[in-house]
Coordinates of C-alpha atoms and ligand atoms in Angstrom, one line a residue:
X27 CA 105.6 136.3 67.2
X28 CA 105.1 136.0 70.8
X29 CA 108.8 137.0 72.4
X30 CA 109.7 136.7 76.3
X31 CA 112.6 139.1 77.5
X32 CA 114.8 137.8 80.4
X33 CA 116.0 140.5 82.0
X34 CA 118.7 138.6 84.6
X35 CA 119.8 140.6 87.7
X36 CA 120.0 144.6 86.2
X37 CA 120.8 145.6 89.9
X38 CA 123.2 148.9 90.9
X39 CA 125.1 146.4 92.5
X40 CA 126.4 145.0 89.5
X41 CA 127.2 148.2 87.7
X42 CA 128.2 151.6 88.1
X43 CA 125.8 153.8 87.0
X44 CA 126.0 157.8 87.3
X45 CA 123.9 157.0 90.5
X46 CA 125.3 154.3 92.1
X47 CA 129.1 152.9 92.1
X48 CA 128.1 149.1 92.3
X49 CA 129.6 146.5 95.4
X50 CA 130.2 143.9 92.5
X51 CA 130.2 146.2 89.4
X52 CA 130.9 144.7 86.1
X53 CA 132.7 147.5 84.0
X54 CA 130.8 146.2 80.6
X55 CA 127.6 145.8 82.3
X56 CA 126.1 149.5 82.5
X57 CA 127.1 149.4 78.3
X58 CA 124.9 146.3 78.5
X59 CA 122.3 148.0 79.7
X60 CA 122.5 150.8 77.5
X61 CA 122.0 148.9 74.7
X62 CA 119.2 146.8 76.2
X63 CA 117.7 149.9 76.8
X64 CA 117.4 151.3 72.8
X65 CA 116.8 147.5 71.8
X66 CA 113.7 147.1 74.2
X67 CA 112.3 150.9 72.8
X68 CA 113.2 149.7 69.1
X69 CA 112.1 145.8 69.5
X70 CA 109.0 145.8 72.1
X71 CA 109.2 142.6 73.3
X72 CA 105.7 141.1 74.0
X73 CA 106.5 140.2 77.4
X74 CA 109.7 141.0 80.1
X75 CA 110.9 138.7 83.0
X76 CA 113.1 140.5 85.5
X77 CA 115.2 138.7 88.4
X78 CA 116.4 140.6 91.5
X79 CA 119.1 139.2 93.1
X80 CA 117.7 139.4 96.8
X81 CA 120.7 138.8 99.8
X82 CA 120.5 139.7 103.3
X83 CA 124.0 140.6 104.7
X84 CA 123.7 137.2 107.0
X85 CA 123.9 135.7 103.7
X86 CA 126.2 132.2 103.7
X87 CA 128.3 133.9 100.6
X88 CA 128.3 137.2 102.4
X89 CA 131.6 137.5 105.3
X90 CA 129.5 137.8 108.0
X91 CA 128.3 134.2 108.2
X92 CA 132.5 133.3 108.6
X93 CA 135.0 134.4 111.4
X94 CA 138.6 133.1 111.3
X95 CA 140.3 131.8 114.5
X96 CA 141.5 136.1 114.9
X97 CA 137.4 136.8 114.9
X98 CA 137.9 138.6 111.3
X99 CA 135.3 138.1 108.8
X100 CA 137.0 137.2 105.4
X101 CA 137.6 139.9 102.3
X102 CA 136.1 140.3 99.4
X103 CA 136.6 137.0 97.0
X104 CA 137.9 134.9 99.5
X105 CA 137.7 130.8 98.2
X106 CA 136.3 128.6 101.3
X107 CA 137.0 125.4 100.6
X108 CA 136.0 122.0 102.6
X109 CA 139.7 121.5 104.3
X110 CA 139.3 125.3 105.4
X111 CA 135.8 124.8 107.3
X112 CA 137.1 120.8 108.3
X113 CA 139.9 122.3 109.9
X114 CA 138.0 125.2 111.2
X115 CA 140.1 128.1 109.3
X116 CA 137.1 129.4 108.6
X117 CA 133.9 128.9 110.6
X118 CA 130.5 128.9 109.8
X119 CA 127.9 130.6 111.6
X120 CA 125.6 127.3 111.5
X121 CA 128.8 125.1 111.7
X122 CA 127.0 121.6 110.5
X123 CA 124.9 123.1 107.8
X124 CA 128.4 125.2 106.2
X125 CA 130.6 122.1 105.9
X126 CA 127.3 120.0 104.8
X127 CA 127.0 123.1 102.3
X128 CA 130.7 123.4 100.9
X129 CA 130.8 119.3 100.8
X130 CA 127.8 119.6 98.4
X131 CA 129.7 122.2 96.6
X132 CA 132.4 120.4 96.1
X133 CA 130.7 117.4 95.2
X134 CA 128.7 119.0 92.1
X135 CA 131.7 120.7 91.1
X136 CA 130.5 123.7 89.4
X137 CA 131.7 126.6 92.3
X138 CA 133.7 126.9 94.9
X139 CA 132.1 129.3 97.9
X140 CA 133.4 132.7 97.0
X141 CA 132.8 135.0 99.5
X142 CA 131.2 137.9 97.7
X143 CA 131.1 141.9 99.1
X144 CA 127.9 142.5 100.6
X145 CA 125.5 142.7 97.6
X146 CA 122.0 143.6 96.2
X147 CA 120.7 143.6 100.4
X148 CA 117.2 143.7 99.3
X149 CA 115.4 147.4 100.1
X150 CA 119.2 148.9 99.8
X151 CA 119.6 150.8 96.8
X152 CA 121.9 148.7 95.2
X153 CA 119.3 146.0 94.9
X154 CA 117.2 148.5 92.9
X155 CA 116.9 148.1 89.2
X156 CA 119.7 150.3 87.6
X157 CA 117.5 153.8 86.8
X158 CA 117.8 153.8 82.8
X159 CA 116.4 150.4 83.0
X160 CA 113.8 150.8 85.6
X161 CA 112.0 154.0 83.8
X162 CA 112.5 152.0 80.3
X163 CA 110.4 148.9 81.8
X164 CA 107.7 152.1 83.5
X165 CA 107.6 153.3 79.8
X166 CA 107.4 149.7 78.3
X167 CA 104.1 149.4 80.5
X168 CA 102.3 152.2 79.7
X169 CA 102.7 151.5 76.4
X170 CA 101.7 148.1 76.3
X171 CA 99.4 148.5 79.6
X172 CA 101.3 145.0 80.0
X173 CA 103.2 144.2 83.7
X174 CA 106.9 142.8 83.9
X175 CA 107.4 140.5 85.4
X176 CA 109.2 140.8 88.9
X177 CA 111.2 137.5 90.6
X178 CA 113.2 137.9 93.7
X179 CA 116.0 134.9 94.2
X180 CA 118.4 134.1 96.3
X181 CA 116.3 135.1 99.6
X182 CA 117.5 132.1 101.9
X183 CA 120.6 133.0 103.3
X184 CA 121.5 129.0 103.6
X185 CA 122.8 128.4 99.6
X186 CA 123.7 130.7 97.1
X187 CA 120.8 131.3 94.1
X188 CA 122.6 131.9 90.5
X189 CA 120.4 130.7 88.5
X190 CA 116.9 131.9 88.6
X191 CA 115.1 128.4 88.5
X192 CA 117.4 126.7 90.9
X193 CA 120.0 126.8 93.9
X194 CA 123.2 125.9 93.8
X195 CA 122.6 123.7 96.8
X196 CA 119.1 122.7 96.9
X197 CA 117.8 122.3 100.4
X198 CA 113.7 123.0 100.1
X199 CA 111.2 123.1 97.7
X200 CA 111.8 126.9 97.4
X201 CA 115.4 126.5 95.8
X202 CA 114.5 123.2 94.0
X203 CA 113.6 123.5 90.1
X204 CA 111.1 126.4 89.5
X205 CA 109.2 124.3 87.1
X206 CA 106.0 126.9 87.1
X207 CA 108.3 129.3 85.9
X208 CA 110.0 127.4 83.3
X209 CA 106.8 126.5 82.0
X210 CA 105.4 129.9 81.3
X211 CA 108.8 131.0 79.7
X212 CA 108.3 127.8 77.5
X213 CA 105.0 128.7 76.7
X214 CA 106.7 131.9 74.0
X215 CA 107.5 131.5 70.5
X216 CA 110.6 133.3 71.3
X217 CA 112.7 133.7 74.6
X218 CA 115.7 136.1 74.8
X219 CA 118.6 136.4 77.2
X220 CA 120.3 139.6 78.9
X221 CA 121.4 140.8 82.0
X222 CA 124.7 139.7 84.7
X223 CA 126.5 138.3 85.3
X224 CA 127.2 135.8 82.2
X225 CA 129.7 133.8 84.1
X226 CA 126.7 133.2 87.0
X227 CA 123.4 134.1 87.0
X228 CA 122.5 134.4 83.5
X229 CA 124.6 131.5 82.6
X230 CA 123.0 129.4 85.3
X231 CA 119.3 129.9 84.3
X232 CA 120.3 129.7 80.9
X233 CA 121.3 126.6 81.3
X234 CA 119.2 125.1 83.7
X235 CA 116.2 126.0 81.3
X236 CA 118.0 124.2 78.4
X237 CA 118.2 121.2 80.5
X238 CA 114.1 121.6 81.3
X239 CA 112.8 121.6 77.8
X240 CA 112.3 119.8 75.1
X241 CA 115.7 119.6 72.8
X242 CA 114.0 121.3 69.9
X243 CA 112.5 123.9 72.2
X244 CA 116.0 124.9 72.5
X245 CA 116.1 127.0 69.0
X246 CA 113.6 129.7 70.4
X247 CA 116.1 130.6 72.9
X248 CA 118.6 133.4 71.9
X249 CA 121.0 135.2 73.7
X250 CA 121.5 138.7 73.1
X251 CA 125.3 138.7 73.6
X252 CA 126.4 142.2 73.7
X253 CA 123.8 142.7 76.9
X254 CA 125.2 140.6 79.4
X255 CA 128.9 140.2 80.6
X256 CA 131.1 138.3 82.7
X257 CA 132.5 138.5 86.1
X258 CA 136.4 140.1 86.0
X259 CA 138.3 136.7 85.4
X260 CA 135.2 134.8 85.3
X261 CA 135.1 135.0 81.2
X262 CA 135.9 131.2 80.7
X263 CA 132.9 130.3 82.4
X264 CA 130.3 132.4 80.8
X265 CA 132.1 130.7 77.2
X266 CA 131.5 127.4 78.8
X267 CA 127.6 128.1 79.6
X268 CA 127.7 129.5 75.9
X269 CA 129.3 126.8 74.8
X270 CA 126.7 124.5 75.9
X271 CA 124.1 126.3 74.7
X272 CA 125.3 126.9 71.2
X273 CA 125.6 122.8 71.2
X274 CA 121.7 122.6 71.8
X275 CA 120.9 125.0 69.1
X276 CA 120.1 128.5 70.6
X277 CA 120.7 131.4 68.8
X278 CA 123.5 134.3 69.6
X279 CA 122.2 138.1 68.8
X280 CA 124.7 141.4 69.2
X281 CA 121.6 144.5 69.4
Ligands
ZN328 ZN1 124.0 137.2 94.8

């Protein structure tokens, strides 16, 4: 059987590792990615997909892109809502595009703009793949003399990129619908999910792919569920994402 594994987003940034204490660390996820580890060296999947989270730190969910009326940049989790940019509590670096971007925010109602810390600033070591991960994938290619798959999201600094395929806020053909890459992960018998967060970016793409294919496609996808975790306090969204997705057919795995 020919078996795709999506490796969402397995950045230091999102764990802490022996190496590296991550800016948005997930306490399960460096367990995940044990286990993803042994499963990948048992399992072999015939092909892997990794995403890379890829911010600069003028990035419009990043603090420096808002000051307050003080000057101050906002902490860590801050919410910025549309009343706060209307009434200029907080403002936008590009003031017409931020209250364009939260209105669209609102509008679809998914997220709010959280204001995350700094995180997975490409060419820092935080956007690196966690280590145990990086030299399993380096042994996974020698042995099959096979490449993963490398993509980079969430480059432009004007909307936040969850899911791999898609932006949030779409505002070019770059964020729209990656519909090349849905596609070739179409194209496998088989197509398994792991990686962070579960409440975001691996919900997202999840998602957004079920939405892409064919309804029946829908039972090739699995999600391996002990290898991808949630946001603190975000559970209830990662069980709405699953929810979804069990109601279309795909396929929950513990490894
Ligand atoms: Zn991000």
């Amino acid at each position: 059987m020919n078996r795709l594994l999506v490796i969402i987003d397995p950045q230091n940034d999102f764990m802490n590792s022996p190496q590296h204490q991550g800016s948005l660390a997930i306490d399960e996820a460096y367990a995940d990615m044990e286990r993803l580890v042994r499963y990948i060296k048992k399992d072999m999947p015939e092909q892997i997909l990794v995403t890379l989270d890829s911010h600069t730190v003028n990035h419009i969910a990043h603090k420096l892109w808002w000051t307050n009326k003080s000057g101050n940049h906002p902490a860590p989790f801050t919410v910025i809502s549309v009343d706060d940019v209307e009434q200029g509590r907080w403002q936008g670096k590009d003031h017409e595009h931020s209250l364009w971007y939260v209105r669209e925010l609102e509008k679809q109602g998914n997220y709010e703009l959280i204001i995350w810390p700094d995180h997975c600033i490409m060419d820092t070591p935080g956007h690196q793949v966690v280590s145990i991960l990086a030299e399993t994938l380096t042994w996974w290619e020698n042995e099959t003399g096979k490449k993963v798959r490398y993509l980079r999201k969430g480059m432009n600094d004007y909307t936040e990129h969850y899911s791999a395929l898609k932006a949030e806020v779409v505002i070019d053909e770059e964020t729209d619908m990656n519909t090349e890459l849905v596609q070739y992960m179409n194209k496998f018998d088989q197509i398994e999910f792991a990686g962070e967060a579960s409440s975001h970016c691996v919900g997202n793409t999840l998602v957004h792919f079920l939405n892409e294919i064919p309804a029946v496609d829908a039972q090739k996808v699995i999600v391996l569920e002990n290898a991808t975790s949630p946001v603190p306090n975000c559970e209830h969204m990662a069980e709405a994402f699953f929810k979804q997705a069990k109601e279309k057919g795909v396929q929950f795995k513990r490894i």
